[in-house]
């Protein structure tokens, strides 16, 4: 991970335009290629960002202070550096991933066991489908046979949508699985997360924990 603290302005050009005037900011460049711009407030949420896959090009000559980040859709994040106050890189290694609390873990177990809750004809491929960047909570197929990746949260927020987006980008590179669509499932989904999910073509499913526990299981089991 590369950490840069700089006085900079930021311009986004894509489906819409946005401008951040000059101010000191933290710029995070992660190993997955993502770039995010942060202020010293707003908790963990960036002011602007570009999700992978994307490329970062640092200018040279007269444009030495200009960083241009471009994603596969051709959208651009242009960072104009006025003064760099700090620039360092750190190797974090492979992250073990998020350890879910009891409710999220049980939601995953219940939904996998009753996958038809997501729609008629859904069938389970497996829980905790491992990828190079962590496990997908549930991988399944819909009634049309399309692969579906499901990310489960107790409370659905923007970071969960971002996590599922990264999984989908990776899974869609596998010709044995592609095309893969996503479903963001949670007991509660925040409006901003729903808007972002919809914008990225990700479906949303609100899970009723008590109802899932009470659904009659008609599967035969050996005890």
Short mmCIF file of C-alpha atoms in Angstrom, two decimals:
data_model
loop_
_atom_site.label_atom_id
_atom_site.label_comp_id
_atom_site.label_asym_id
_atom_site.label_seq_id
_atom_site.Cartn_x
_atom_site.Cartn_y
_atom_site.Cartn_z
CA UNK A 1 0.00 0.00 0.00
CA UNK A 2 1.22 3.49 -0.86
CA UNK A 3 0.31 6.41 1.42
CA UNK A 4 0.60 9.93 0.05
CA UNK A 5 -0.32 13.07 1.97
CA UNK A 6 -0.45 16.02 -0.39
CA UNK A 7 -2.04 19.36 -1.04
CA UNK A 8 -3.98 18.60 -4.18
CA UNK A 9 -7.12 19.16 -6.22
CA UNK A 10 -9.11 16.29 -7.71
CA UNK A 11 -11.33 16.07 -10.79
CA UNK A 12 -13.52 13.15 -11.76
CA UNK A 13 -14.70 12.75 -15.35
CA UNK A 14 -17.11 9.97 -16.23
CA UNK A 15 -20.87 9.53 -16.12
CA UNK A 16 -20.85 12.81 -14.20
CA UNK A 17 -18.20 15.36 -13.24
CA UNK A 18 -17.00 16.30 -9.77
CA UNK A 19 -14.32 18.64 -8.44
CA UNK A 20 -12.50 18.76 -5.13
CA UNK A 21 -10.73 22.12 -4.66
CA UNK A 22 -7.18 22.34 -3.36
CA UNK A 23 -6.67 21.05 0.21
CA UNK A 24 -4.39 18.66 2.14
CA UNK A 25 -5.59 15.08 1.62
CA UNK A 26 -4.57 11.45 2.09
CA UNK A 27 -4.27 9.37 -1.07
CA UNK A 28 -4.30 5.57 -0.75
CA UNK A 29 -2.98 3.43 -3.60
CA UNK A 30 -3.65 -0.22 -2.81
CA UNK A 31 -2.09 -3.37 -4.22
CA UNK A 32 -5.37 -4.25 -5.97
CA UNK A 33 -4.98 -1.07 -8.06
CA UNK A 34 -7.65 0.98 -6.31
CA UNK A 35 -7.04 4.66 -5.57
CA UNK A 36 -9.00 6.60 -2.95
CA UNK A 37 -8.84 10.19 -1.70
CA UNK A 38 -9.54 10.91 1.98
CA UNK A 39 -10.03 13.98 4.16
CA UNK A 40 -9.38 14.09 7.90
CA UNK A 41 -13.05 13.45 8.71
CA UNK A 42 -16.00 11.37 7.40
CA UNK A 43 -14.69 8.25 9.12
CA UNK A 44 -13.58 5.59 6.60
CA UNK A 45 -15.45 6.95 3.57
CA UNK A 46 -13.32 8.47 0.79
CA UNK A 47 -14.13 11.78 -0.89
CA UNK A 48 -13.58 10.14 -4.26
CA UNK A 49 -12.15 6.85 -5.48
CA UNK A 50 -11.54 4.55 -8.42
CA UNK A 51 -12.17 0.84 -8.01
CA UNK A 52 -10.05 -1.83 -9.72
CA UNK A 53 -9.28 -2.75 -12.39
CA UNK A 54 -7.76 0.63 -13.16
CA UNK A 55 -4.39 2.10 -14.08
CA UNK A 56 -2.45 4.94 -12.45
CA UNK A 57 -0.16 7.08 -14.57
CA UNK A 58 2.06 9.69 -12.94
CA UNK A 59 2.85 12.61 -15.22
CA UNK A 60 6.28 13.79 -16.29
CA UNK A 61 7.83 17.03 -17.48
CA UNK A 62 5.35 19.89 -17.32
CA UNK A 63 2.72 17.45 -16.04
CA UNK A 64 4.91 15.91 -13.33
CA UNK A 65 2.43 16.78 -10.62
CA UNK A 66 -0.58 15.24 -12.35
CA UNK A 67 -1.78 11.71 -11.59
CA UNK A 68 -4.36 10.20 -13.93
CA UNK A 69 -6.32 7.12 -12.88
CA UNK A 70 -8.39 5.43 -15.61
CA UNK A 71 -10.76 2.48 -15.21
CA UNK A 72 -11.93 -0.02 -17.83
CA UNK A 73 -14.96 2.17 -18.64
CA UNK A 74 -12.69 5.09 -19.53
CA UNK A 75 -13.66 7.16 -16.48
CA UNK A 76 -10.85 9.32 -15.13
CA UNK A 77 -9.75 10.53 -11.72
CA UNK A 78 -7.25 13.35 -12.19
CA UNK A 79 -5.21 14.33 -9.12
CA UNK A 80 -3.21 17.55 -9.42
CA UNK A 81 -0.44 17.65 -6.82
CA UNK A 82 0.65 21.04 -5.51
CA UNK A 83 2.81 19.87 -2.61
CA UNK A 84 3.65 16.35 -1.41
CA UNK A 85 4.03 16.22 2.37
CA UNK A 86 4.54 12.48 2.77
CA UNK A 87 5.03 9.53 0.41
CA UNK A 88 5.67 6.00 1.68
CA UNK A 89 4.97 2.41 0.63
CA UNK A 90 4.25 -0.54 2.92
CA UNK A 91 3.93 -4.27 2.23
CA UNK A 92 0.92 -5.55 4.18
CA UNK A 93 0.96 -9.12 2.90
CA UNK A 94 -2.09 -11.34 2.44
CA UNK A 95 -5.01 -10.34 4.63
CA UNK A 96 -6.75 -13.22 6.45
CA UNK A 97 -10.13 -11.66 5.71
CA UNK A 98 -13.01 -10.55 7.86
CA UNK A 99 -14.12 -12.88 10.64
CA UNK A 100 -17.89 -12.61 10.75
CA UNK A 101 -19.82 -12.35 13.97
CA UNK A 102 -22.30 -15.01 15.00
CA UNK A 103 -25.30 -13.41 13.30
CA UNK A 104 -23.59 -13.02 9.90
CA UNK A 105 -22.18 -16.53 10.07
CA UNK A 106 -25.60 -17.95 10.94
CA UNK A 107 -27.27 -15.90 8.19
CA UNK A 108 -24.83 -17.41 5.71
CA UNK A 109 -25.56 -20.91 6.95
CA UNK A 110 -29.33 -20.42 6.89
CA UNK A 111 -29.38 -18.80 3.45
CA UNK A 112 -27.13 -21.48 1.95
CA UNK A 113 -29.45 -24.15 3.34
CA UNK A 114 -32.51 -22.31 1.99
CA UNK A 115 -31.03 -20.78 -1.15
CA UNK A 116 -34.43 -20.77 -2.85
CA UNK A 117 -35.17 -17.75 -0.63
CA UNK A 118 -33.33 -15.69 -3.27
CA UNK A 119 -35.63 -16.94 -6.02
CA UNK A 120 -37.30 -20.00 -7.50
CA UNK A 121 -34.83 -22.35 -9.11
CA UNK A 122 -31.74 -21.15 -7.24
CA UNK A 123 -29.23 -23.90 -6.45
CA UNK A 124 -26.17 -23.78 -4.21
CA UNK A 125 -22.66 -24.25 -5.61
CA UNK A 126 -20.89 -23.77 -2.28
CA UNK A 127 -20.43 -21.58 0.77
CA UNK A 128 -17.18 -19.68 1.35
CA UNK A 129 -16.08 -19.95 -2.29
CA UNK A 130 -12.40 -19.05 -2.12
CA UNK A 131 -10.85 -16.45 -4.43
CA UNK A 132 -7.42 -14.85 -4.51
CA UNK A 133 -8.77 -11.89 -2.50
CA UNK A 134 -10.90 -13.78 0.00
CA UNK A 135 -13.96 -16.02 0.24
CA UNK A 136 -17.28 -15.22 -1.42
CA UNK A 137 -20.01 -15.92 1.16
CA UNK A 138 -22.20 -17.94 -1.21
CA UNK A 139 -21.79 -18.96 -4.83
CA UNK A 140 -24.95 -20.29 -6.48
CA UNK A 141 -26.85 -20.50 -9.77
CA UNK A 142 -30.20 -18.97 -10.63
CA UNK A 143 -33.04 -20.62 -12.52
CA UNK A 144 -31.39 -19.72 -15.85
CA UNK A 145 -28.12 -21.34 -14.82
CA UNK A 146 -26.23 -18.06 -14.40
CA UNK A 147 -23.63 -17.92 -11.64
CA UNK A 148 -24.55 -15.64 -8.73
CA UNK A 149 -22.18 -14.38 -6.02
CA UNK A 150 -23.85 -13.42 -2.74
CA UNK A 151 -22.28 -11.16 -0.11
CA UNK A 152 -24.00 -11.30 3.29
CA UNK A 153 -23.91 -8.58 5.94
CA UNK A 154 -25.89 -7.92 9.07
CA UNK A 155 -26.01 -4.25 8.08
CA UNK A 156 -25.52 -3.48 4.39
CA UNK A 157 -23.35 -0.44 3.76
CA UNK A 158 -21.26 0.94 0.91
CA UNK A 159 -18.12 -0.96 1.90
CA UNK A 160 -20.01 -4.25 1.51
CA UNK A 161 -21.03 -3.30 -2.04
CA UNK A 162 -17.41 -2.41 -2.79
CA UNK A 163 -16.30 -5.79 -1.45
CA UNK A 164 -18.81 -7.65 -3.65
CA UNK A 165 -17.77 -5.52 -6.66
CA UNK A 166 -14.17 -6.68 -6.24
CA UNK A 167 -15.28 -10.32 -6.04
CA UNK A 168 -17.41 -9.96 -9.18
CA UNK A 169 -14.59 -8.38 -11.17
CA UNK A 170 -12.37 -11.33 -10.25
CA UNK A 171 -14.98 -14.06 -10.75
CA UNK A 172 -15.94 -12.74 -14.18
CA UNK A 173 -12.39 -13.42 -15.37
CA UNK A 174 -13.02 -17.17 -14.87
CA UNK A 175 -14.51 -18.57 -18.11
CA UNK A 176 -15.98 -21.51 -16.17
CA UNK A 177 -18.10 -19.13 -14.06
CA UNK A 178 -18.69 -16.04 -16.21
CA UNK A 179 -20.97 -14.27 -16.54
CA UNK A 180 -21.38 -13.79 -12.78
CA UNK A 181 -23.90 -11.40 -11.27
CA UNK A 182 -24.11 -10.29 -7.65
CA UNK A 183 -26.66 -10.12 -4.86
CA UNK A 184 -26.01 -7.98 -1.78
CA UNK A 185 -27.94 -9.55 1.10
CA UNK A 186 -28.38 -8.06 4.58
CA UNK A 187 -30.87 -7.64 7.38
CA UNK A 188 -30.81 -3.92 6.68
CA UNK A 189 -29.47 -2.16 3.57
CA UNK A 190 -28.59 1.52 3.82
CA UNK A 191 -30.07 3.75 1.06
CA UNK A 192 -26.63 4.81 -0.19
CA UNK A 193 -25.54 1.18 -0.45
CA UNK A 194 -28.69 0.29 -2.38
CA UNK A 195 -28.10 3.17 -4.83
CA UNK A 196 -24.48 2.10 -5.41
CA UNK A 197 -25.46 -1.55 -5.82
CA UNK A 198 -28.18 -0.67 -8.34
CA UNK A 199 -25.75 1.54 -10.27
CA UNK A 200 -23.35 -1.41 -10.56
CA UNK A 201 -26.02 -3.92 -11.58
CA UNK A 202 -25.98 -5.70 -8.23
CA UNK A 203 -29.26 -6.96 -6.81
CA UNK A 204 -30.29 -6.38 -3.19
CA UNK A 205 -32.04 -8.81 -0.85
CA UNK A 206 -33.25 -7.93 2.65
CA UNK A 207 -33.02 -10.98 4.91
CA UNK A 208 -35.42 -11.66 7.75
CA UNK A 209 -33.33 -13.61 10.25
CA UNK A 210 -36.30 -14.90 12.25
CA UNK A 211 -38.21 -15.88 9.11
CA UNK A 212 -35.20 -17.77 7.77
CA UNK A 213 -34.93 -19.66 11.04
CA UNK A 214 -38.62 -20.51 10.88
CA UNK A 215 -38.80 -21.73 7.30
CA UNK A 216 -39.68 -25.41 7.22
CA UNK A 217 -36.76 -27.44 5.94
CA UNK A 218 -38.04 -30.22 3.67
CA UNK A 219 -34.61 -31.72 3.00
CA UNK A 220 -33.93 -35.25 4.16
CA UNK A 221 -31.07 -35.49 6.64
CA UNK A 222 -29.10 -38.23 8.34
CA UNK A 223 -28.51 -37.67 12.06
#
